[in-house]
Structure formats: structure tokens, C-alpha cells
């Protein structure tokens, strides 16, 4: 039974059930539905009642385990959290909320400020679904989400212990009211706007890399699943535009994920896909997005008309801004990508604002719009899983989210270049940095200090190749990697005392080099040859005896003999990047 058939609860806007009590600074449940009545009556519960429940305001068990020590008066909460915790501990949500109304606390600060455009509405679910009618709300929002089975692509777990990679796909599919006139009518949709969003393992930073739709690349063979569960193998094609990795020949987002992995060596864990309607609905739900134009814009093709300076766009105007390619720079797709990145950064800042995060009605509207807008893989295909993913991504500080575009050059195979190809030098450097989880932005001094101490292991004298002794094991995904590495070390690097020890006891994510203190010079030499990051260095505490060898275990980050495990510490200076916390005017 859907949410529309559940009775009186559907006649009430759930977000309207919470109002701000000026006496406490807390959101409280409006128990009386009469217009304009304050929830002051919610504070009339006795002190005796408070004592029985530990005075936590959460409806905690009476044994005191969830008492005032952990969730007491020093932990201001949004109303949705109190109600949810109450329901988990015996269904006394309204009673526990009333108890919380007696405690006078400072107005809560907006602490959930780490939301991104594509997960912002899902973060709103934290508050919206735990108000009155929580089950009905969950059923409604959960029913909004469309999910696609992408077979063996992606990660079956919602959150990864290591770095996470989310592929954001904006498709140009023209379904929905008002979208028929945008050209290419009846198209199955392409991967029109694609961003590989890499979140670091320690969640201190993230990189959002845009992939040009006109990139010429190989679209690898991929497998899709129909609604009946039957699998279909779609042949790969060389020298195709990247945007045909979706929609064409029956390809689904799993095929786009596989194409991205084929190009970068970075495996996406999940995808989130939105279309034209999503742009209009999300920007309207958030109340508009602030943008800045370096000059007046009047584009008759996209119907975009904006003055110089700051404006606010939503709905059709927001879509026009993201679609136009004749108003900025040299009118190329690469310049349009820059505008899209600036727009997304502004959306992130809007989602961080207290105007959004302290307004339950706005949050519910945004949650409804976001879940309606998203199509995702089945591993994150319900509201609770999306909420978990949003919380994880939300740990990243906005100032440490870096936007950039995949480094490309004009396609040398075209007399008059129309498409682009990956820059063979800068592209591989950036991909290696993503694979090795190297931050593109400054992070906290504490993390920098810790990394600096580890980095010191690579500094110092290095042994001659002939003096390096190492046993090589394969703990990665590439069959025969240990043997191939030993052959490369002996024939190309002069490390004759290297031995193939076949497969490691178990698979590992990252390559490691274990060595004794008196082998440090050998370890530094081998690290330089293989491009090992400082994090791969695992020094022991006791010196090696006799002819004992170091142990190199190749992990999932190993891509082939002779290919550096890690990229450079910094991207090339001429690769443009921007931060999500800074406003930039489109030129």
C-alpha cells in the first residue's frame, strides 16, 4: 500500500509537525494540530517522569544505559533524531520529545553541514523521516528511488573501508513535462555530464573529476541485466565518444562505470544518475542556487539570460545554465564543464547553509525531490542506504573538495579536431594520484604531520640495484603479477636478487614492502624503482640476518610491471582546479 492511501497522516505535512520553541531553542513536536498553537504544553511533564527516563529526552531504556551521561543536555539534537531514538526504545517518541522540552539549552548549531548536491536531499532524510508519520515518510521516500542492477560492477557494500568512488551521471534523456523541446527527441540518453567523485580513505578530502562527453576512448564489453534477471553481453567498440557508454546499444550505467575504470584504473563503487527533470526539481527544492556571471549572458539556443554579477537560478533557468555551451570561453564542452563545476560548488554551499539545514519543511521537500530525482545501483537502492552513504560523504569539509577536469588534448586523428583524447602524461599522473588516494588539497595539520613522518621513510641513502634482495608475492587481482614484476626488476632495473614467491596468503588492497631497519637503504631504492608511496613502507624493529630478503606484496593498486604504484605528490601546475568553498564568476 503506498503512502497516498494511508489515511489522515497524508493530509498533514510532516515537516509542519515540528516548531521552534523560543524558550529552549529546540524543535518540538506540535501535539495539538490547531493552527498556530505553540508546543509549550509539551513541557508540562513532571520532574518525576523525567527521573524515570534518565532525563535524556530520547526515550532511553530505564536501566540508564542511554542516560544523561552520553545523550544528555550537552548534546542538542534535531527533532528527528529524538523521535527516532524514542521509537527504537519502546515507541514513546512523542512522550520523550515532550520530556526534552523542559530542558533549557542553547539553540542548536547546524552541525550537519557536509552535504553534496547529489546526496543533500538524502541527508535531509535524517530529519524528515523521523518526525510524526516516520514509517509513512520512509515508505514514500523509499518508493521514490529507481534502482538498476549493474551485475558485477561496483561494490555490493554501501560504504567501503578504504577510498570510495561514486560516479555521478547527468543524462540528456528528454523525458518529462517540458523537456521535449530540447532536441534529440526520443533519445535513450547519453552520459552527457559525468563526474568521478573520489572520497579519500580518511574522509578528509575529495576530488570531483569531470569527464568530457566528447572524449574518444574504447567502450569495453559490458553485461546488462533485464527486469527478468536475464543477462545480455554488449560488445565493446573502439574509438567511440565517451557519452555513448550509456543508453546506446542498450548500455546501462554499469557500462559507463566499466568504461571509466578502463580509462582511469579507478573502479567506481556506485553510481547516481539524474536527468533534466532532476536539475529543475532539486534547484527549486533548495530554493535556488546563487551563480555569478563575469559578463551578461543572452543565449537564444538555451534560453539563458542572466545579468553580469550575482543571480539566483532554479528550475528551467538552472537547466539552461548547465546546458549552454555558447555563452562562455570558446563555446566548447570543456568550458561548459567549468560552469557546471562552479554551479555544483554553489549548490554545495547552499546545502551547507543554516537556512537549509535548520528548516524541517525545506529539508523534507528536498528529500522528496532528491529521492524522486535519483536513479542508483541496487546496492544503494533504498532510502536508508542512501542516508548512510550521504553521512559518509558528508564527513568531507567543503574546503577540501577539489573540482577539476580530466586532462585532455585535441584528438590527433582528426584534421580539424572535434573530439579529445586523454593527455598521455598529465592524465596518467592524475589517475595515479586517484588510485593511490593522494589528496589534491591541503588537509588538517595533524594529518599532514602524520603523513610527513611516514614520508621520511623514503628519504636517505639508497642501495645499488645489485644489492637489493626482495621476495615478491602477488596479493592483487592480476594473475602472474609477481612473476612479471620479478622479470621486470631483473631485466629492466638490475635487481638480480629478486625472487617470485607466487601468491600471497590473502588478497590485499594496497601494496606493502616489509623490511628490517638495516635494509632501509634497499627499501628506499626499491620504492623509487616501483613508485611506491610512503604508506607502503612497513619497517620492522629487528635487523635482518645474513641474506634475508625484504618482502614485497603486490596489492589491488598494482596495475602492471613498470607502472608506478603512486602518482606525483601534486598535479601539474597547468591543470586547472577549484575548491567547492570558493565562489567563482563564469567567464
XYZ file of C-alpha atoms in Angstrom:
587
model
C 0.000 0.000 0.000
C 1.530 3.311 -0.989
C 1.783 6.448 1.096
C -1.190 8.108 -0.631
C -3.618 5.548 0.774
C -2.660 5.668 4.447
C -5.341 7.972 5.799
C -5.185 11.194 7.833
C -1.396 11.278 8.067
C -1.249 12.114 4.361
C -3.288 15.272 4.900
C -0.590 16.695 7.177
C 2.764 18.000 6.005
C 5.162 16.021 8.264
C 7.632 18.879 8.330
C 4.954 21.143 9.836
C 4.735 18.964 12.948
C 7.952 20.481 14.336
C 8.199 24.071 15.518
C 10.973 26.017 17.238
C 10.393 26.608 20.958
C 11.850 30.080 21.697
C 12.340 29.136 25.363
C 14.661 26.236 24.701
C 15.969 26.767 21.179
C 14.833 23.202 20.355
C 12.485 21.880 17.711
C 9.446 20.329 19.433
C 6.501 18.261 18.339
C 3.202 20.137 17.834
C 0.892 17.711 19.637
C -2.196 19.857 19.048
C -2.813 20.280 15.328
C -4.780 23.504 15.762
C -3.342 26.355 13.730
C -0.686 28.474 15.337
C -0.617 26.709 18.713
C 2.755 26.637 20.400
C 4.115 23.351 21.789
C 4.596 24.868 25.243
C 2.242 22.226 26.641
C 4.854 19.666 25.731
C 6.942 20.921 28.633
C 4.381 20.131 31.370
C 5.653 16.649 32.176
C 6.755 16.250 35.789
C 10.283 16.010 37.109
C 9.349 12.571 38.430
C 8.668 11.413 34.866
C 11.978 12.881 33.845
C 13.833 10.975 36.520
C 12.291 7.672 35.499
C 13.571 8.105 31.967
C 17.045 9.322 32.781
C 16.131 12.847 31.525
C 17.736 12.148 28.175
C 14.881 13.348 26.034
C 15.350 10.305 23.862
C 13.009 7.778 25.451
C 16.033 5.743 26.577
C 15.665 2.429 28.427
C 15.129 2.756 32.178
C 18.277 0.860 33.034
C 20.190 4.057 32.396
C 22.459 2.770 29.652
C 21.280 5.563 27.352
C 21.071 8.073 30.180
C 22.205 11.633 30.596
C 25.887 10.774 30.504
C 26.062 10.240 26.764
C 22.990 11.914 25.360
C 22.255 14.469 27.998
C 21.910 18.191 27.979
C 25.230 18.769 26.249
C 24.089 17.099 23.030
C 21.487 19.252 21.290
C 19.639 17.280 18.650
C 17.356 17.967 15.747
C 13.827 16.696 16.427
C 14.008 13.832 14.037
C 16.837 12.227 15.970
C 14.949 12.315 19.279
C 11.856 10.812 17.765
C 13.723 8.046 16.044
C 15.679 7.065 19.138
C 12.484 7.074 21.148
C 10.756 4.755 18.724
C 13.712 2.391 18.903
C 13.443 2.180 22.690
C 9.811 1.428 23.172
C 7.722 3.633 20.914
C 7.470 6.622 23.291
C 8.546 9.187 20.632
C 6.012 11.922 21.448
C 6.299 11.404 25.236
C 10.099 11.525 25.158
C 10.060 14.627 22.984
C 7.769 16.298 25.490
C 10.256 15.496 28.234
C 13.058 17.063 26.194
C 11.055 20.295 26.003
C 11.689 21.061 29.714
C 15.444 21.257 29.396
C 16.739 24.726 28.582
C 19.617 24.548 26.200
C 21.304 26.842 23.787
C 19.922 26.943 20.283
C 21.417 24.016 18.353
C 24.113 24.791 15.851
C 23.844 23.444 12.315
C 26.323 20.602 12.568
C 25.274 18.553 9.565
C 26.896 20.858 7.050
C 28.785 18.422 4.913
C 26.191 17.653 2.234
C 26.715 17.441 -1.515
C 24.237 18.280 -4.248
C 23.583 14.703 -5.221
C 23.220 13.478 -1.647
C 21.933 16.615 0.014
C 18.293 15.663 -0.240
C 19.103 12.243 1.119
C 20.821 13.814 4.125
C 17.576 15.685 4.707
C 16.024 12.254 5.181
C 17.780 12.124 8.585
C 15.387 14.751 9.896
C 12.322 14.342 7.730
C 11.750 10.610 8.147
C 11.904 10.680 11.926
C 9.089 13.171 12.515
C 5.457 12.110 13.065
C 4.472 9.529 10.488
C 8.076 8.305 10.147
C 7.065 4.960 8.685
C 4.784 6.600 6.142
C 7.541 9.021 5.177
C 10.079 6.239 4.815
C 7.738 4.266 2.592
C 7.087 7.334 0.443
C 10.730 8.379 0.035
C 11.892 4.814 -0.425
C 9.294 4.343 -3.147
C 10.671 7.376 -4.982
C 14.027 5.782 -5.764
C 14.722 3.931 -9.014
C 17.473 1.283 -8.941
C 19.313 -0.577 -11.707
C 21.034 -3.949 -11.381
C 24.571 -3.456 -12.735
C 25.677 -7.054 -12.255
C 29.287 -7.482 -11.177
C 30.125 -3.799 -11.498
C 30.515 -1.642 -8.408
C 30.611 -2.506 -4.725
C 27.901 -4.588 -3.063
C 28.563 -2.801 0.245
C 27.110 0.657 0.783
C 30.312 2.067 2.286
C 33.896 0.980 1.697
C 36.549 0.908 4.439
C 39.024 2.441 2.003
C 38.589 5.242 -0.528
C 35.166 5.495 -2.171
C 34.426 6.348 -5.792
C 30.953 7.500 -6.813
C 30.151 8.028 -10.489
C 27.715 10.913 -10.958
C 25.965 10.733 -14.334
C 23.851 13.517 -15.765
C 21.935 12.071 -18.706
C 20.383 14.131 -21.504
C 17.337 11.890 -21.697
C 14.392 14.147 -22.655
C 11.534 12.578 -20.731
C 9.194 14.540 -18.521
C 6.951 17.549 -18.918
C 8.541 20.496 -20.683
C 11.651 18.630 -21.858
C 10.513 17.614 -25.341
C 11.831 20.744 -26.993
C 15.467 20.311 -26.014
C 16.416 18.471 -29.195
C 17.305 14.815 -29.828
C 13.700 13.878 -29.094
C 13.213 10.222 -28.238
C 16.883 9.672 -27.352
C 17.655 6.874 -24.911
C 20.009 9.334 -23.264
C 23.787 9.673 -23.164
C 26.371 10.174 -20.424
C 26.162 13.910 -21.030
C 27.692 15.197 -17.764
C 29.845 12.740 -15.835
C 31.850 13.264 -12.649
C 34.037 10.705 -10.909
C 33.780 11.666 -7.235
C 36.678 10.226 -5.219
C 36.412 10.352 -1.404
C 39.663 9.717 0.463
C 40.059 6.772 2.820
C 40.384 9.074 5.843
C 37.387 11.177 4.625
C 39.387 14.413 4.941
C 39.244 15.320 1.233
C 37.548 14.546 -2.063
C 38.239 15.040 -5.766
C 35.476 15.611 -8.324
C 36.883 14.919 -11.808
C 34.660 15.817 -14.778
C 34.911 13.555 -17.827
C 34.309 15.271 -21.214
C 31.419 13.747 -23.129
C 33.383 14.179 -26.406
C 36.319 12.116 -25.142
C 37.307 9.470 -27.707
C 38.025 6.176 -25.983
C 37.325 2.454 -26.031
C 33.917 1.379 -24.733
C 34.645 -2.086 -23.290
C 32.363 -5.100 -23.476
C 29.818 -4.982 -20.674
C 26.978 -7.053 -19.264
C 23.479 -5.765 -18.522
C 20.558 -7.360 -16.727
C 16.927 -7.104 -17.768
C 13.937 -6.817 -15.448
C 13.542 -10.600 -15.734
C 17.098 -11.130 -14.460
C 18.404 -12.330 -17.821
C 21.921 -11.148 -18.722
C 22.921 -9.645 -22.055
C 26.508 -9.094 -23.181
C 27.017 -5.924 -25.202
C 30.145 -5.996 -27.403
C 32.814 -3.391 -26.871
C 33.663 -0.814 -29.520
C 36.986 1.025 -30.028
C 37.350 4.736 -30.725
C 33.916 5.878 -29.537
C 32.743 9.042 -27.815
C 32.559 8.561 -24.079
C 28.916 9.683 -23.887
C 27.827 6.604 -25.878
C 28.838 4.416 -22.915
C 25.270 4.993 -21.674
C 21.981 4.460 -23.479
C 23.381 3.414 -26.838
C 23.192 -0.258 -27.891
C 21.327 -0.998 -24.666
C 24.167 0.091 -22.377
C 23.269 0.948 -18.772
C 25.232 2.893 -16.097
C 27.220 -0.249 -15.299
C 28.733 0.044 -18.780
C 29.678 3.660 -18.067
C 31.289 2.563 -14.791
C 33.313 -0.072 -16.634
C 34.362 2.495 -19.260
C 35.590 4.872 -16.544
C 37.569 2.068 -14.915
C 39.046 1.161 -18.306
C 40.224 4.759 -18.816
C 41.476 5.614 -15.329
C 42.187 2.375 -13.499
C 39.824 3.631 -10.772
C 36.890 1.312 -10.060
C 33.637 3.144 -9.196
C 31.793 1.727 -6.194
C 28.356 3.168 -7.007
C 26.594 5.410 -9.470
C 23.961 8.112 -9.094
C 22.150 9.258 -12.230
C 19.963 12.306 -12.759
C 18.194 13.743 -15.819
C 16.848 17.126 -16.950
C 13.896 16.956 -14.561
C 16.221 16.331 -11.613
C 18.105 19.570 -12.211
C 14.871 21.543 -12.249
C 13.347 19.815 -9.226
C 16.438 19.884 -6.994
C 17.280 23.523 -7.633
C 13.671 24.504 -6.955
C 13.517 22.398 -3.778
C 16.642 24.034 -2.359
C 15.166 27.460 -3.089
C 17.556 28.435 -5.877
C 21.311 28.370 -6.436
C 23.454 31.504 -6.476
C 25.657 31.920 -9.564
C 27.958 34.683 -10.784
C 28.478 35.862 -14.360
C 31.621 37.804 -15.349
C 29.580 39.355 -18.179
C 25.894 39.498 -19.210
C 24.619 36.293 -20.843
C 21.910 36.067 -23.510
C 21.890 32.702 -25.283
C 18.845 32.169 -27.564
C 19.669 28.470 -28.045
C 19.452 27.520 -24.371
C 17.173 30.484 -23.490
C 19.642 31.537 -20.803
C 19.524 35.230 -19.945
C 21.448 36.476 -16.908
C 22.904 39.857 -15.930
C 26.516 40.488 -15.021
C 27.228 39.720 -11.393
C 25.308 37.529 -8.950
C 21.946 35.915 -9.727
C 19.869 33.084 -8.335
C 18.725 30.326 -10.667
C 16.340 27.419 -10.285
C 14.095 25.240 -12.426
C 14.266 25.952 -16.156
C 16.880 28.688 -15.736
C 19.214 26.356 -13.821
C 18.867 23.735 -16.549
C 19.561 26.367 -19.226
C 22.766 27.366 -17.414
C 24.029 23.787 -17.280
C 23.147 23.137 -20.927
C 24.535 26.239 -22.614
C 27.834 25.903 -24.456
C 27.766 29.173 -26.430
C 27.978 31.673 -23.591
C 31.385 31.003 -22.075
C 35.018 30.709 -23.150
C 35.471 29.316 -26.650
C 31.980 27.738 -26.622
C 33.370 24.235 -26.108
C 32.181 21.413 -23.903
C 35.306 21.917 -21.765
C 34.245 25.487 -20.920
C 30.717 24.318 -20.186
C 32.200 21.809 -17.730
C 33.828 24.669 -15.777
C 30.445 26.384 -15.411
C 28.863 23.125 -14.263
C 31.570 22.711 -11.627
C 31.000 26.272 -10.373
C 27.276 25.575 -10.205
C 27.773 22.369 -8.211
C 30.130 24.136 -5.807
C 27.454 26.776 -5.227
C 24.866 24.049 -4.641
C 27.138 22.505 -2.016
C 27.459 25.848 -0.249
C 23.682 26.285 -0.315
C 23.233 22.832 1.198
C 25.654 23.803 3.993
C 23.700 26.919 4.877
C 21.719 27.023 8.080
C 18.756 28.331 6.069
C 18.503 24.852 4.576
C 19.596 22.573 7.401
C 17.501 24.164 10.169
C 14.284 24.230 8.165
C 12.434 20.874 8.510
C 9.866 21.721 5.829
C 12.590 22.647 3.349
C 14.540 19.518 4.241
C 11.538 17.295 3.646
C 10.844 18.984 0.293
C 14.465 18.483 -0.686
C 14.487 14.839 0.463
C 11.366 14.169 -1.589
C 12.824 15.887 -4.668
C 16.223 14.184 -4.332
C 14.863 10.670 -3.964
C 12.478 11.314 -6.866
C 15.368 12.542 -8.992
C 17.873 9.753 -8.387
C 18.469 6.511 -10.205
C 21.118 4.416 -8.431
C 22.615 0.930 -8.363
C 20.750 -1.702 -6.362
C 23.444 -1.784 -3.647
C 22.304 1.682 -2.505
C 18.756 1.398 -3.828
C 16.775 2.370 -0.734
C 16.479 5.465 1.430
C 18.327 4.052 4.451
C 21.335 3.024 2.365
C 21.422 6.378 0.618
C 21.276 8.063 4.007
C 24.273 6.004 5.187
C 26.233 6.923 2.075
C 25.314 10.592 2.457
C 26.572 10.605 6.037
C 29.896 9.101 4.956
C 30.407 11.573 2.107
C 29.277 14.366 4.405
C 32.379 13.948 6.576
C 34.436 15.805 3.967
C 34.960 19.512 4.642
C 33.822 21.676 1.722
C 37.170 23.457 1.516
C 38.807 20.099 0.799
C 36.568 19.200 -2.170
C 38.517 19.837 -5.384
C 36.864 20.182 -8.810
C 38.874 19.630 -11.987
C 38.509 18.227 -15.491
C 40.236 15.132 -16.839
C 43.390 16.345 -18.649
C 42.836 16.001 -22.393
C 44.339 17.116 -25.713
C 42.804 17.592 -29.158
C 42.295 14.305 -30.985
C 45.389 13.992 -33.238
C 43.498 11.611 -35.556
C 41.146 14.398 -36.717
C 42.324 17.003 -39.296
C 40.039 19.547 -37.636
C 39.739 18.328 -34.030
C 36.215 17.986 -32.726
C 36.815 15.362 -30.071
C 39.536 14.983 -27.442
C 41.684 12.177 -26.054
C 43.303 11.681 -22.640
C 46.541 13.637 -22.184
C 49.043 10.740 -22.115
C 51.245 12.396 -19.473
C 49.043 14.595 -17.280
C 46.092 12.233 -17.478
C 48.042 9.246 -16.211
C 49.597 11.374 -13.449
C 46.156 12.397 -12.197
C 44.760 8.869 -12.456
C 47.736 7.541 -10.470
C 47.061 10.123 -7.754
C 43.431 8.987 -7.524
C 44.448 5.331 -7.416
C 46.933 5.996 -4.620
C 44.442 8.213 -2.753
C 46.688 11.285 -2.905
C 44.940 14.458 -1.785
C 44.742 17.370 -4.246
C 44.133 19.848 -1.469
C 45.584 20.839 1.871
C 44.218 18.866 4.804
C 44.479 19.339 8.572
C 47.893 19.882 10.080
C 47.507 16.736 12.189
C 47.084 14.547 9.116
C 49.890 16.370 7.328
C 52.240 15.779 10.264
C 51.420 12.075 10.358
C 51.965 11.757 6.620
C 55.198 13.731 6.922
C 56.582 11.246 9.436
C 55.742 8.355 7.137
C 57.156 10.194 4.117
C 60.507 10.483 5.912
C 60.949 6.736 5.394
C 61.634 7.425 1.719
C 64.416 9.910 2.463
C 68.026 8.846 2.833
C 70.726 6.840 1.025
C 69.702 4.160 -1.456
C 71.384 0.848 -2.123
C 72.661 -0.130 -5.572
C 70.189 -2.340 -7.518
C 72.631 -5.273 -7.345
C 72.478 -5.121 -3.541
C 68.678 -5.186 -3.262
C 67.209 -8.506 -2.085
C 63.437 -8.922 -2.282
C 60.817 -11.687 -2.336
C 57.746 -10.744 -4.381
C 54.232 -12.049 -3.624
C 51.023 -11.407 -5.507
C 48.145 -10.207 -3.301
C 46.399 -8.313 -6.084
C 43.969 -9.036 -8.882
C 46.340 -9.527 -11.831
C 47.304 -13.152 -12.445
C 51.064 -13.719 -12.682
C 51.860 -10.251 -11.301
C 54.666 -11.468 -9.028
C 56.464 -13.263 -11.858
C 56.066 -10.325 -14.232
C 57.425 -7.942 -11.600
C 60.471 -10.101 -10.898
C 61.204 -10.313 -14.631
C 60.943 -6.518 -14.905
C 63.121 -5.949 -11.824
C 65.842 -8.277 -13.099
C 65.836 -7.282 -16.781
C 64.984 -3.584 -16.559
C 66.208 -2.473 -13.134
C 69.177 -4.757 -12.418
C 67.671 -6.248 -9.233
C 69.044 -9.742 -9.797
C 68.410 -10.896 -6.233
C 64.612 -10.810 -6.610
C 62.510 -13.944 -6.222
C 58.974 -14.869 -7.305
C 57.125 -16.252 -4.266
C 53.807 -16.652 -6.151
C 50.506 -15.797 -4.461
C 50.207 -14.166 -1.048
C 48.098 -15.942 1.625
C 45.312 -13.397 1.077
C 44.300 -10.521 -1.172
C 45.230 -7.013 -0.060
C 44.096 -3.599 -1.284
C 47.431 -1.795 -1.177
C 50.972 -2.865 -1.990
C 53.306 -3.180 1.004
C 57.079 -3.501 1.440
C 58.228 -5.107 4.704
C 61.883 -4.641 5.638
C 64.284 -4.598 8.591
C 65.989 -1.431 9.892
C 69.316 -2.472 8.343
C 67.557 -2.896 4.959
C 66.281 0.689 4.835
C 68.644 1.679 2.011
C 67.427 -1.303 -0.059
C 63.794 -0.415 0.680
C 64.258 3.187 -0.461
C 65.904 2.016 -3.685
C 63.095 -0.424 -4.472
C 60.433 2.154 -3.576
C 61.966 4.590 -6.057
C 62.041 1.979 -8.830
C 58.424 0.954 -8.333
C 56.946 4.312 -7.416
C 55.824 3.067 -4.013
C 54.053 5.606 -1.773
C 55.362 6.236 1.729
C 52.294 4.457 3.099
C 53.567 1.206 1.548
C 56.702 1.208 3.704
C 56.440 -1.207 6.659
C 59.701 -1.143 8.652
C 60.298 -3.805 11.272
C 62.030 -3.499 14.638
C 64.755 -6.180 14.417
C 67.648 -6.225 11.956
C 67.749 -8.819 9.190
C 70.332 -11.603 9.496
C 72.525 -12.953 6.735
C 70.928 -12.994 3.277
C 67.368 -12.412 4.483
C 65.260 -10.646 1.823
C 62.651 -7.920 2.080
C 59.034 -8.885 1.305
C 57.112 -7.005 -1.385
C 53.399 -7.905 -1.530
C 51.565 -6.527 -4.547
C 48.037 -5.296 -3.842
C 44.953 -4.339 -5.823
C 46.614 -0.967 -6.544
C 49.279 -2.710 -8.674
C 48.481 -2.109 -12.352
C 51.425 -3.773 -14.073
C 55.190 -4.190 -14.017
C 56.866 -0.840 -14.572
C 53.738 1.208 -13.812
C 54.302 3.362 -10.692
C 52.068 2.421 -7.780
C 51.570 6.059 -6.861
C 51.415 9.283 -8.803
C 53.197 12.559 -8.112
C 52.614 14.446 -4.882
C 50.965 17.305 -6.787
C 49.141 17.600 -10.090
C 50.880 19.582 -12.869
C 50.683 23.332 -12.312
C 48.797 23.991 -15.553
C 45.896 21.663 -14.701
C 43.080 23.939 -13.519
C 41.302 23.114 -10.294
C 38.873 24.872 -7.977
C 37.587 24.425 -4.438
C 33.938 23.946 -3.511
C 34.119 26.608 -0.800
C 35.005 29.481 -3.160
C 32.603 31.353 -5.441
C 33.897 31.960 -8.998
C 32.276 34.044 -11.736
C 31.721 32.213 -15.044
C 33.613 33.804 -17.953
